[in-house]
Coordinates of C-alpha atoms in Angstrom, one line a residue:
X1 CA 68.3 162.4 25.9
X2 CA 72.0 162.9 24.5
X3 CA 75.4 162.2 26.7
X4 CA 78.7 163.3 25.2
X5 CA 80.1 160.3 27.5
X6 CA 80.2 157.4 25.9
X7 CA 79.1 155.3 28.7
X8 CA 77.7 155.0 32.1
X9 CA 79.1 156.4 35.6
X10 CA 81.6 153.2 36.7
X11 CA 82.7 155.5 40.0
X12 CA 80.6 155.5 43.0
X13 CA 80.6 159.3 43.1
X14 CA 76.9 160.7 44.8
X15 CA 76.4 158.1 47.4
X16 CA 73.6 159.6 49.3
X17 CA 70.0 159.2 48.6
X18 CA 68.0 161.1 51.2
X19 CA 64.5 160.7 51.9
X20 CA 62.5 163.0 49.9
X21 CA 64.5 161.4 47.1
X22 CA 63.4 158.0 48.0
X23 CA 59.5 158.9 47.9
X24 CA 60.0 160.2 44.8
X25 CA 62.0 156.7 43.9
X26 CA 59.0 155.3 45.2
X27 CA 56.5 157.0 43.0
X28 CA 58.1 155.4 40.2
X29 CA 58.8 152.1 41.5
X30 CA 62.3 152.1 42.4
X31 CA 62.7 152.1 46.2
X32 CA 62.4 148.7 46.9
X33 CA 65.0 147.8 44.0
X34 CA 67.3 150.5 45.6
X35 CA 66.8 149.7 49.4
X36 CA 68.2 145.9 48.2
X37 CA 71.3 147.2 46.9
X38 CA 72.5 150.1 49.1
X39 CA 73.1 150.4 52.9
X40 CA 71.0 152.1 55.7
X41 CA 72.7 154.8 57.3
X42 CA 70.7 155.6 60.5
X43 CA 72.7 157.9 61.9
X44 CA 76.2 160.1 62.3
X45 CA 78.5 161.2 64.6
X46 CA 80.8 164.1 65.0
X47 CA 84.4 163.7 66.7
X48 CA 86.3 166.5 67.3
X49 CA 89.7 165.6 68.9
X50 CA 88.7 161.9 69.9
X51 CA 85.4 163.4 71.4
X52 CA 81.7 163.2 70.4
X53 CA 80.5 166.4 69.9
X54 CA 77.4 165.7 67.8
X55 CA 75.2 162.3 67.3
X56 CA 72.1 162.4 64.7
X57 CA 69.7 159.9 64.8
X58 CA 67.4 159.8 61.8
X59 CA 65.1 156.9 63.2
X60 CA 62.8 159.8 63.8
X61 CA 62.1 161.1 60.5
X62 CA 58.4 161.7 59.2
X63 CA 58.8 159.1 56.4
X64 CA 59.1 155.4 55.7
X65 CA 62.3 156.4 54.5
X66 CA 64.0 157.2 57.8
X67 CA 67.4 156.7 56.9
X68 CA 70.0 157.8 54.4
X69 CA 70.5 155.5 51.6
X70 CA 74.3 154.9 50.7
X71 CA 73.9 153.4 46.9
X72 CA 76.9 154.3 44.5
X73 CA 75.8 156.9 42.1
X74 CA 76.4 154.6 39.5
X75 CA 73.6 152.3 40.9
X76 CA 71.5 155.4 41.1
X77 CA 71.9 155.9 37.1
X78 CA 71.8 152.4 36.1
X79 CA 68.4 152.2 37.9
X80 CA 67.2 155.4 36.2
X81 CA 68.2 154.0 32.9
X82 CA 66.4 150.8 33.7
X83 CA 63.3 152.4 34.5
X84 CA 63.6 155.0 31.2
X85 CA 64.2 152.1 29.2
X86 CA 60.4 150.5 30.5
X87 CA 59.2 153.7 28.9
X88 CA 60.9 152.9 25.4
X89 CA 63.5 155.5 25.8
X90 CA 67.4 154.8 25.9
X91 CA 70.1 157.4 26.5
X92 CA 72.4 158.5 23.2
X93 CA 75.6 158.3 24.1
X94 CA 78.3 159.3 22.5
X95 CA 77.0 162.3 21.3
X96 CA 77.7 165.8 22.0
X97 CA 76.1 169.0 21.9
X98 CA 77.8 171.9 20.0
X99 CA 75.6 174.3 19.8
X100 CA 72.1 175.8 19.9
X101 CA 69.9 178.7 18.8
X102 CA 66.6 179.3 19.9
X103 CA 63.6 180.4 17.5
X104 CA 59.7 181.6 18.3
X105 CA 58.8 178.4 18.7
X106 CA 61.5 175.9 19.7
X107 CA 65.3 175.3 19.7
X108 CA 67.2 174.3 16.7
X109 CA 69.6 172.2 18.5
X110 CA 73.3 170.9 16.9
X111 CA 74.8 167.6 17.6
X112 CA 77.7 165.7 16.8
X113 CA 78.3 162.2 17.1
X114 CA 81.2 159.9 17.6
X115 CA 82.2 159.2 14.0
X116 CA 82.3 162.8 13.5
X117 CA 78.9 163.3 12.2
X118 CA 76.9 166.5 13.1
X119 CA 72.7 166.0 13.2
X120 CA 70.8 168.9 13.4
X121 CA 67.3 168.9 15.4
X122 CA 64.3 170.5 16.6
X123 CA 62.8 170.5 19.7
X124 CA 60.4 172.4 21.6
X125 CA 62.3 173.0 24.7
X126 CA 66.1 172.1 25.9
X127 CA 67.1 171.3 29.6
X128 CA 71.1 171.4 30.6
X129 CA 71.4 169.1 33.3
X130 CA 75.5 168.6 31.5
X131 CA 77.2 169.6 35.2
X132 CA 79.3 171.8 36.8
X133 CA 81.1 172.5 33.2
X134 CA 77.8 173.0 31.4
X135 CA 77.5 173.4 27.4
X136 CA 74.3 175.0 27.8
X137 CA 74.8 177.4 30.5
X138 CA 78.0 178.6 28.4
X139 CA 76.2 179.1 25.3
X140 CA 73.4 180.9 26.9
X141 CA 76.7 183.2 28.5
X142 CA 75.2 182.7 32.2
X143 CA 77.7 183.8 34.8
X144 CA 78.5 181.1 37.3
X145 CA 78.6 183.3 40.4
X146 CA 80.4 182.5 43.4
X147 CA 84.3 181.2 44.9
X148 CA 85.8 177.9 45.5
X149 CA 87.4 177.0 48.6
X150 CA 91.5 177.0 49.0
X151 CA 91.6 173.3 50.6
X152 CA 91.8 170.2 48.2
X153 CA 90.5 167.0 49.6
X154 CA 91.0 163.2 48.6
X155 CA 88.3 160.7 48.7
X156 CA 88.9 156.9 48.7
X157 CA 86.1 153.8 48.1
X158 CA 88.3 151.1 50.4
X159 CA 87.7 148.2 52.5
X160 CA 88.2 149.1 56.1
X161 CA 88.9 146.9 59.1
X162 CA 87.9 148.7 62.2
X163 CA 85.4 148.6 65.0
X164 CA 83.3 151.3 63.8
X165 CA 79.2 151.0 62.9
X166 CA 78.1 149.8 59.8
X167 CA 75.0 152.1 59.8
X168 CA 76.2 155.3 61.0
X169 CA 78.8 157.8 59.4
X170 CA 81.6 159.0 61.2
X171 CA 83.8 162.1 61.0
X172 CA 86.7 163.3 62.8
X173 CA 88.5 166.7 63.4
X174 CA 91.3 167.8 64.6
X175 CA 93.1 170.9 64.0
X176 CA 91.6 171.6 61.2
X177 CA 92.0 168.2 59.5
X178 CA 89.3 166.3 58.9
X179 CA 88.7 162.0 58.3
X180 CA 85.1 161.3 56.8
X181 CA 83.9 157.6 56.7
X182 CA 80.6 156.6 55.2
X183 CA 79.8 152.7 55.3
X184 CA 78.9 151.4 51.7
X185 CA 77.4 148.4 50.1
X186 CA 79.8 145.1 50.7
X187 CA 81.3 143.7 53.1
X188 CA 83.6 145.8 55.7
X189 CA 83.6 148.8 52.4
X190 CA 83.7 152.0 53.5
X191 CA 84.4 155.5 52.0
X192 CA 87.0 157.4 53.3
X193 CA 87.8 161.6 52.7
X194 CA 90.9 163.3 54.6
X195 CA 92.0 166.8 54.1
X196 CA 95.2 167.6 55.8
X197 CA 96.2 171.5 55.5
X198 CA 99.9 170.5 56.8
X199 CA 101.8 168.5 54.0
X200 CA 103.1 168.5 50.6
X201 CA 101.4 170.2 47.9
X202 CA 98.8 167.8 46.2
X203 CA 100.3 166.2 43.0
X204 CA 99.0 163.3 41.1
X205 CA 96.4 160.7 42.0
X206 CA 96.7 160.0 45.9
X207 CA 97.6 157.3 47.8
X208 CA 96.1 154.3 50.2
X209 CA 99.3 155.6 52.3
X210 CA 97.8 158.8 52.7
X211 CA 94.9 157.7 53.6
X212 CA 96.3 155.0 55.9
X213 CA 98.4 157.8 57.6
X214 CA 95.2 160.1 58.2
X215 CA 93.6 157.0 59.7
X216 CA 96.2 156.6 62.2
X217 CA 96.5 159.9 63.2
X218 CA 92.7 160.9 63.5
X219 CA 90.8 157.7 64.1
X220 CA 90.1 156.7 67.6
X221 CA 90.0 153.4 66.7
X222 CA 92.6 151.2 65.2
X223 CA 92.1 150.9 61.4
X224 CA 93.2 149.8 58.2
X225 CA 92.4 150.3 54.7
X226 CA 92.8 148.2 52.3
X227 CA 91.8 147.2 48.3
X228 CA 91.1 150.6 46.9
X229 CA 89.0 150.5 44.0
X230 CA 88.7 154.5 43.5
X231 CA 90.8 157.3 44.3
X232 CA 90.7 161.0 44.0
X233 CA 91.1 164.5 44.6
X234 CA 88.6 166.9 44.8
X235 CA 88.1 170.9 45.4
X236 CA 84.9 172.5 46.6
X237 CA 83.0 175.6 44.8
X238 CA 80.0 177.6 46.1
X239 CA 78.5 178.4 42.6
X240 CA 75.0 179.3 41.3
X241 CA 73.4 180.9 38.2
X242 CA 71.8 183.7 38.5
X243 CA 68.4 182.6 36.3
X244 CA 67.5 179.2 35.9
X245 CA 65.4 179.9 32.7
X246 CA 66.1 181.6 29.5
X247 CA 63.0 181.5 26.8
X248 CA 63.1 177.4 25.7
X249 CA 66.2 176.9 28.0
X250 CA 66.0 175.0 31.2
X251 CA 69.1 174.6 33.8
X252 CA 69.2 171.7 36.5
X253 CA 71.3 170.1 39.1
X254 CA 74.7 171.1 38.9
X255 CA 74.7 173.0 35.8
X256 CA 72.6 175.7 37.7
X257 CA 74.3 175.2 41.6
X258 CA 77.3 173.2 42.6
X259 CA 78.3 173.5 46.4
X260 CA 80.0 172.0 49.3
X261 CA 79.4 167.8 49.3
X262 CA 78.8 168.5 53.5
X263 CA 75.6 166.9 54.0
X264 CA 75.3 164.6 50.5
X265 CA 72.7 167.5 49.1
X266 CA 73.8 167.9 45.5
X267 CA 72.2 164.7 43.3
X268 CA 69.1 164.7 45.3
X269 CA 68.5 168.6 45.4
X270 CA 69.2 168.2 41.0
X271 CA 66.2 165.3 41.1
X272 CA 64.5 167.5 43.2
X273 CA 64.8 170.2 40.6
X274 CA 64.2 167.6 37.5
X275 CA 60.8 166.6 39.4
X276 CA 59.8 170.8 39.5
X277 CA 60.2 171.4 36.1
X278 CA 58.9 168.6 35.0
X279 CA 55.1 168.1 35.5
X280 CA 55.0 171.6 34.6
X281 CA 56.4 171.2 31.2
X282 CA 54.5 168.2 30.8
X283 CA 51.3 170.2 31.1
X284 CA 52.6 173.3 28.9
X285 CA 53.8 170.3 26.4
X286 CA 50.3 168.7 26.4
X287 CA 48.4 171.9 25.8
X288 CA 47.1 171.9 29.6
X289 CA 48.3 175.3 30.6
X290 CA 50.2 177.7 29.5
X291 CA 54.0 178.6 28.8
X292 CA 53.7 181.1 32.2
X293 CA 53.5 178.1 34.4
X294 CA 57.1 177.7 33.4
X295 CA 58.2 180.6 35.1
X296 CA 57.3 178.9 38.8
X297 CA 60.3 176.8 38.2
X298 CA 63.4 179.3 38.4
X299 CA 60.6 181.3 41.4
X300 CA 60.5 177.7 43.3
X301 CA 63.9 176.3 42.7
X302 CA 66.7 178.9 42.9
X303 CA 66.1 179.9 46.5
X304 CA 66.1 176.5 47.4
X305 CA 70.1 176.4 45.8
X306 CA 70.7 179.5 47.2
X307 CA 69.8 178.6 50.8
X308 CA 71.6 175.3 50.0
X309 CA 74.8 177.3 49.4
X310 CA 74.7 179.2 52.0
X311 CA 74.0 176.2 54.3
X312 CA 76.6 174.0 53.6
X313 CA 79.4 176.6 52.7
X314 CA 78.7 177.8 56.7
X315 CA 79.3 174.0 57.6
X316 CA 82.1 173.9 55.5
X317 CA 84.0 176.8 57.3
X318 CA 82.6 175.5 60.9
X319 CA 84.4 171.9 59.9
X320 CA 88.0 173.7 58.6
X321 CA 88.2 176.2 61.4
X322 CA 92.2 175.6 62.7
X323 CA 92.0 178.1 65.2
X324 CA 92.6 176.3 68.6
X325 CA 90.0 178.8 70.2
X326 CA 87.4 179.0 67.7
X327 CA 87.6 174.9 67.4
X328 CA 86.9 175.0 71.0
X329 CA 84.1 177.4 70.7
X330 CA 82.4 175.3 67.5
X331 CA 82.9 172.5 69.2
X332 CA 81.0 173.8 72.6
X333 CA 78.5 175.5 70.7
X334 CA 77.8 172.2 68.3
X335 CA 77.3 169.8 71.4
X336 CA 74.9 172.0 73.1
X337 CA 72.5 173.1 70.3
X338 CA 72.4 169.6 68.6
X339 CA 71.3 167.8 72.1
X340 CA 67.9 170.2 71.7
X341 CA 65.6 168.1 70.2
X342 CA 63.8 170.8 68.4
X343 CA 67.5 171.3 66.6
X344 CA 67.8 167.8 66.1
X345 CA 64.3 167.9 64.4
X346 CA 65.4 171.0 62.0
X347 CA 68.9 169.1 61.1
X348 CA 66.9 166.2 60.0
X349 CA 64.3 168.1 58.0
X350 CA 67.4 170.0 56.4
X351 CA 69.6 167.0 55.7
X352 CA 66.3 164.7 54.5
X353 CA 65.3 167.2 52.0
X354 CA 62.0 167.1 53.8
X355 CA 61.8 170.3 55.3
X356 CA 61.8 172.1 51.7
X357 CA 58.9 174.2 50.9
X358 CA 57.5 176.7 48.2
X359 CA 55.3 178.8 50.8
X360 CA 56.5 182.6 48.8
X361 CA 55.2 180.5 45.8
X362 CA 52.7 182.7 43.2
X363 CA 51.4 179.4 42.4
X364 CA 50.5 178.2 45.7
X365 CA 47.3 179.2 47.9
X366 CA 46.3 179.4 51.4
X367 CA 42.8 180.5 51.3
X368 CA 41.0 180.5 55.3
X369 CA 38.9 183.4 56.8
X370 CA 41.0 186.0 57.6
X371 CA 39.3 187.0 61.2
X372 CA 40.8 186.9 64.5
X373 CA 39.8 183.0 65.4
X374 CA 41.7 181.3 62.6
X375 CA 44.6 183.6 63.3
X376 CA 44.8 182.1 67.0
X377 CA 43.6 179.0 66.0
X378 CA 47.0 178.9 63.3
X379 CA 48.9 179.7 65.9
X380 CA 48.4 176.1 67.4
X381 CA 48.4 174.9 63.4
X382 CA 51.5 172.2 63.3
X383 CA 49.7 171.0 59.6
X384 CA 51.3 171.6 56.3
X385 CA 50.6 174.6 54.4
X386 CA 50.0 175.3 50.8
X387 CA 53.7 174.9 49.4
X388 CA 54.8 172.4 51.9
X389 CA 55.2 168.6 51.5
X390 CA 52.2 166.7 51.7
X391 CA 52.4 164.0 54.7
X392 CA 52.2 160.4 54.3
X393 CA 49.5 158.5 56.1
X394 CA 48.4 155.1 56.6
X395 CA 45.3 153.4 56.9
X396 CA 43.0 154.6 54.6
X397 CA 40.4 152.0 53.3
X398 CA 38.1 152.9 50.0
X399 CA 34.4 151.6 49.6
X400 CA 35.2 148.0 48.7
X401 CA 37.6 147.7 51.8
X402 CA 41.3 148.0 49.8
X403 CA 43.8 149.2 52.7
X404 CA 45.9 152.0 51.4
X405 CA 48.1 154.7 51.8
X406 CA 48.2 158.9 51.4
X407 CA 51.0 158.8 48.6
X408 CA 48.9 155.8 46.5
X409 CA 46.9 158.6 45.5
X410 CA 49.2 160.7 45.3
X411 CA 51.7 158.6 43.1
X412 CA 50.4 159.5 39.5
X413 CA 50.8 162.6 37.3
X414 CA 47.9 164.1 38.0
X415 CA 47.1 166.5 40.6
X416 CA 44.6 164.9 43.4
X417 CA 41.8 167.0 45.4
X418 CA 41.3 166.0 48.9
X419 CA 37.9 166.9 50.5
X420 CA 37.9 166.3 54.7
X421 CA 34.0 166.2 55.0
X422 CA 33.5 167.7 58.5
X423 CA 32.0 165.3 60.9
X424 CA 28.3 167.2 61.3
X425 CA 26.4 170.4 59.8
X426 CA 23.7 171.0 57.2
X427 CA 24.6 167.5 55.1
X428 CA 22.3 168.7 52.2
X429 CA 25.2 172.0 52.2
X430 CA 28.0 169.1 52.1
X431 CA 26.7 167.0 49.6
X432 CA 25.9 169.9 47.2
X433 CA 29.7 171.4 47.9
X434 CA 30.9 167.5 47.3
X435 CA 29.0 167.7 44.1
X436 CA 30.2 170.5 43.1
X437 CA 33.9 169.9 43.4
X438 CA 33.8 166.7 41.8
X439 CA 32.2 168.4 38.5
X440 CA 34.9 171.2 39.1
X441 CA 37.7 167.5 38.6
X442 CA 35.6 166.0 36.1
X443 CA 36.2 169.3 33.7
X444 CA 39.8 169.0 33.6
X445 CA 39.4 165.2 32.7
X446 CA 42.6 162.9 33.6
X447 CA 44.6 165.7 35.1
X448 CA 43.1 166.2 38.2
X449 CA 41.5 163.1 40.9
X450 CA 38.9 164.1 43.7
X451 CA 38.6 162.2 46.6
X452 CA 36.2 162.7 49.8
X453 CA 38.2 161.5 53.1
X454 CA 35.4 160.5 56.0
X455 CA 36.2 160.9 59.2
X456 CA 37.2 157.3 61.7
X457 CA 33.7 157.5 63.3
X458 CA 30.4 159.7 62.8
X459 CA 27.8 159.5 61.1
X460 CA 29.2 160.3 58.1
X461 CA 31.7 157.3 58.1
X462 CA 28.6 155.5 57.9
X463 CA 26.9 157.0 55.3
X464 CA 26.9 156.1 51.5
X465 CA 29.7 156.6 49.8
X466 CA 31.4 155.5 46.0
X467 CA 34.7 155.0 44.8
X468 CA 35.8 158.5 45.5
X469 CA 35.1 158.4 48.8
X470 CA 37.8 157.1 51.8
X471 CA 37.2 156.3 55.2
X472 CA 40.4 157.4 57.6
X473 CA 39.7 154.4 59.8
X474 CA 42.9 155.2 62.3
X475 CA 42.9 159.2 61.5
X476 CA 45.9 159.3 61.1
X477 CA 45.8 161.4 57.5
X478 CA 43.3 163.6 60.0
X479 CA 46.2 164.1 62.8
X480 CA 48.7 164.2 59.9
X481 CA 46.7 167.2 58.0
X482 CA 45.6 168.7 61.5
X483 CA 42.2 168.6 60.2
X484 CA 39.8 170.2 62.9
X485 CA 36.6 170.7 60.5
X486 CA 36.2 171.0 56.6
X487 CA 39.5 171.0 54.5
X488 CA 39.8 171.2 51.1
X489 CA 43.7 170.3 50.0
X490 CA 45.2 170.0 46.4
X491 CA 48.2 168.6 46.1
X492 CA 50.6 168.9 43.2
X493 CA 52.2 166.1 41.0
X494 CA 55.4 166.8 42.6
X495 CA 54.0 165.8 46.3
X496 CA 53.8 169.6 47.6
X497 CA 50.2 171.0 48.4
X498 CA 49.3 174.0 45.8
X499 CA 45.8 174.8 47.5
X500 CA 44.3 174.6 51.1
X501 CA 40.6 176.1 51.6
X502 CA 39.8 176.1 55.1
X503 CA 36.5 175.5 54.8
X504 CA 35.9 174.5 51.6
X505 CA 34.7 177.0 48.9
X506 CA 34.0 175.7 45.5
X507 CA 34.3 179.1 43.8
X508 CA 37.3 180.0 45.0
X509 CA 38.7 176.3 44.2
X510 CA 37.6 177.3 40.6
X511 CA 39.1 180.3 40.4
X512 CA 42.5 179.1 41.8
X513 CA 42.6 176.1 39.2
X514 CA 41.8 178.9 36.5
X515 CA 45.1 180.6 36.9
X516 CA 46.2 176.8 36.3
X517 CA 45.1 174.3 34.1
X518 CA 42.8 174.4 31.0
X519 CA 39.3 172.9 31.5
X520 CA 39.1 170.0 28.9
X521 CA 35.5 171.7 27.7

């Protein structure tokens, strides 16, 4: 891992960690350590002329993580580097990347150091995740499609004294100016970003005074900023490649898709990317699968940036509008769709990171009888589907009595088969289809888990079981699944489900994990 800076992120920059982000912190052991440094956010509010026309509550998220984490970007990295480090593996900084060709079988890659000194190397693949000005994506002559927006905004990390909450954001319009304030870590310190379309021409750093005066003139409440510790200006661009993939050449984060800051999306939909590429090329690099798996990644990711784009550029242009009639209008239209719950529900989803899904995967499979009862009984479906995010659950206690949770299972590398034994039938036909899949795990060795999850009461619950085997004693991983009778589920390293067999159907389990991984004999 090479950086041409030649140190760490000082600047708060990303300060948003949203939830799916913080499960996958979890996985690896970091949420607790990033929970103590940043702030909960449990909420926002909208203002448009001195009136509320929008309030989000996030207390009502599907995840232990029902807030937004406010942690400084530069947090963020040095707790990344800390947990790389545990790994043996440091970041070289200081060293740039010139240039690059790729051969048959890897990339002859061209570095130069500090002092001046160019290395040459091989590797078997190369990711860009260099940014918005990408080495990479310029030497592999990708277009960076799309526009930038005409308004320049200023951004401020300040201490503020005003009687605003510490665990909400708060945003004001008016007239097409706009005051953004995001409580941070410390005492009374808040982040501030104005954009004023009446004034002088931006030139130079800004100004506390500027920021003071948008304060004054927008805030409903008396405030004043103080002790500025960074200041800038910034501009907004809606870009995107157009592949995400070329041969040995991976893009992520914002060297494939920068876009509009509205809604804090771009850090965690980049580690969202890193986690999609990566326990696939971990399997293509360990001889598990093969090089097509590779292909999912750009098929998964890129309409997830695209949609992103489009999202927060139409939020964007909602927010600027300086139209007295058309602020009038958003303003209407915003206070009566965001008091329906269901819209509340989808804005959470959205902004959490949540809600995404790879359903249109080719990699993913929904396999249930395809006749006219489990049509109407879908209908009525509210579980995940293969490609969505696999729920959380708790209460979940293994043979020997251990208490644990859904994502313990799920927080290695491996993928983990979940059988939901139905609760009667033929038990000979259920033990011989439980054998059956647990031979289908044991042939690809460490890189897939099987697990049989008992229902809370029955006679199976009762019956004999190993270490495999997991009673739901509250069923809630039943309610959470919507399990009605026999369910087979496979979920992915990344979290997401890539199988559901409704009932279960050892054959075509084999089959599907054919087209995947390599059986270790």
């Amino acid at each position: 891992i090479v950086d041409q800076a030649p140190q760490a992120s000082r600047t708060s920059k990303a300060l948003g960690v949203h939830a799916r982000t913080m499960e996958y912190f979890e996985r690896v052991g970091l949420a607790e350590r990033a929970m103590a440094e940043g702030r909960k956010l449990h909420g926002g509010s909208i203002y448009s002329q001195h009136q509320r026309i929008v309030h989000l509550n996030f207390d009502q998220l599907e995840s232990r993580y029902n807030f937004i984490l406010i942690l400084p970007q530069s947090d963020t990295e040095k707790l990344l580097a800390e947990k790389l480090a545990e790994f043996g593996v440091s970041v070289e900084r200081n060293v740039e990347l010139i240039g690059f060709h790729q051969q048959a079988a890897d990339v002859e890659a061209i570095l130069r150091h500090a002092d001046g000194r160019e290395e040459t190397l091989r590797a078997a693949w190369l990711i860009g995740c260099d940014g918005a000005h990408s080495r990479v994506r310029r030497e592999l002559e990708m277009p960076f499609h799309g526009h930038a927006f005409e308004e320049t905004f200023s951004l401020a990390d300040v201490r503020l004294e005003a009687n605003l909450p510490d665990d909400e954001m708060s945003v004001f319009l008016s007239s097409g100016d706009i005051v953004a304030l995001f409580p941070m870590p410390g005492e009374r310190r808040f982040r501030i970003i104005i954009e004023r379309h009446e004034g002088p021409p931006v030139a130079g750093e800004p100004t506390l005074a500027e920021f003071q005066r948008a304060l004054d003139d927008h805030a409903p409440v008396a405030a004043r900023a103080s002790d500025a510790v960074w200041m800038s200006h910034f501009r907004i661009s809606q870009r995107q490649v157009e592949h995400y993939r070329r041969g040995r050449v991976f893009l992520a984060g914002d060297a494939a898709h920068i876009h509009s800051p509205v809604g804090g999306q771009g850090m965690n939909t980049g580690i969202q990317d890193a986690v999609n590429l990566a326990w696939k090329l971990a399997l293509v690099a360990g001889g598990h699968t093969t090089e097509k798996l590779l292909d999912s990644y750009e098929e998964e990711r890129r309409p997830i940036g695209r949609r992103l784009l489009q999202a927060t550029g139409a939020m964007s242009q909602a927010i600027l509008l300086r139209h007295p009639v058309a602020d009038k209008l958003r303003d209407w239209t915003a206070s009566l769709v965001t008091s329906l719950d269901v819209v509340q529900d989808k804005i959470r989803k959205s902004l959490s990171e949540l809600g995404i899904h790879y359903r249109a995967s080719s990699i993913v499979a929904d396999d249930r009888p395809g006749d006219w009862r489990t049509a109407l009984a879908s209908l009525w479906d509210s579980g995940p589907r293969a490609g969505d995010r696999a729920p959380d659950a708790s209460g979940l206690r293994t043979a020997d009595g251990k208490e644990l949770r859904c994502f313990d299972l799920l927080a290695g590398t491996r993928h983990v088969m979940l059988l939901f034994a139905a609760g009667s039938g033929d038990e000979a036909v259920a033990l011989a289809c439980r054998q059956r899949l647990k031979q289908i795990a044991q042939r690809h060795g460490g890189h897939l888990e099987f697990y049989t999850v008992l229902p809370p009461a029955g006679p199976a619950a009762s019956a004999a079981h190993d270490s495999s085997t997991l009673i739901d004693a509250g069923g809630e991983l039943h309610r959470n699944y919507s399990v009605r009778d026999e369910l087979l589920l496979i979920v992915r390293p990344d979290g997401y489900l890539a199988y559901r067999g409704e009932p279960a159907d050892p054959d075509k389990v084999e089959a599907y994990l054919a087209g995947l991984l390599k059986t270790d004999y």
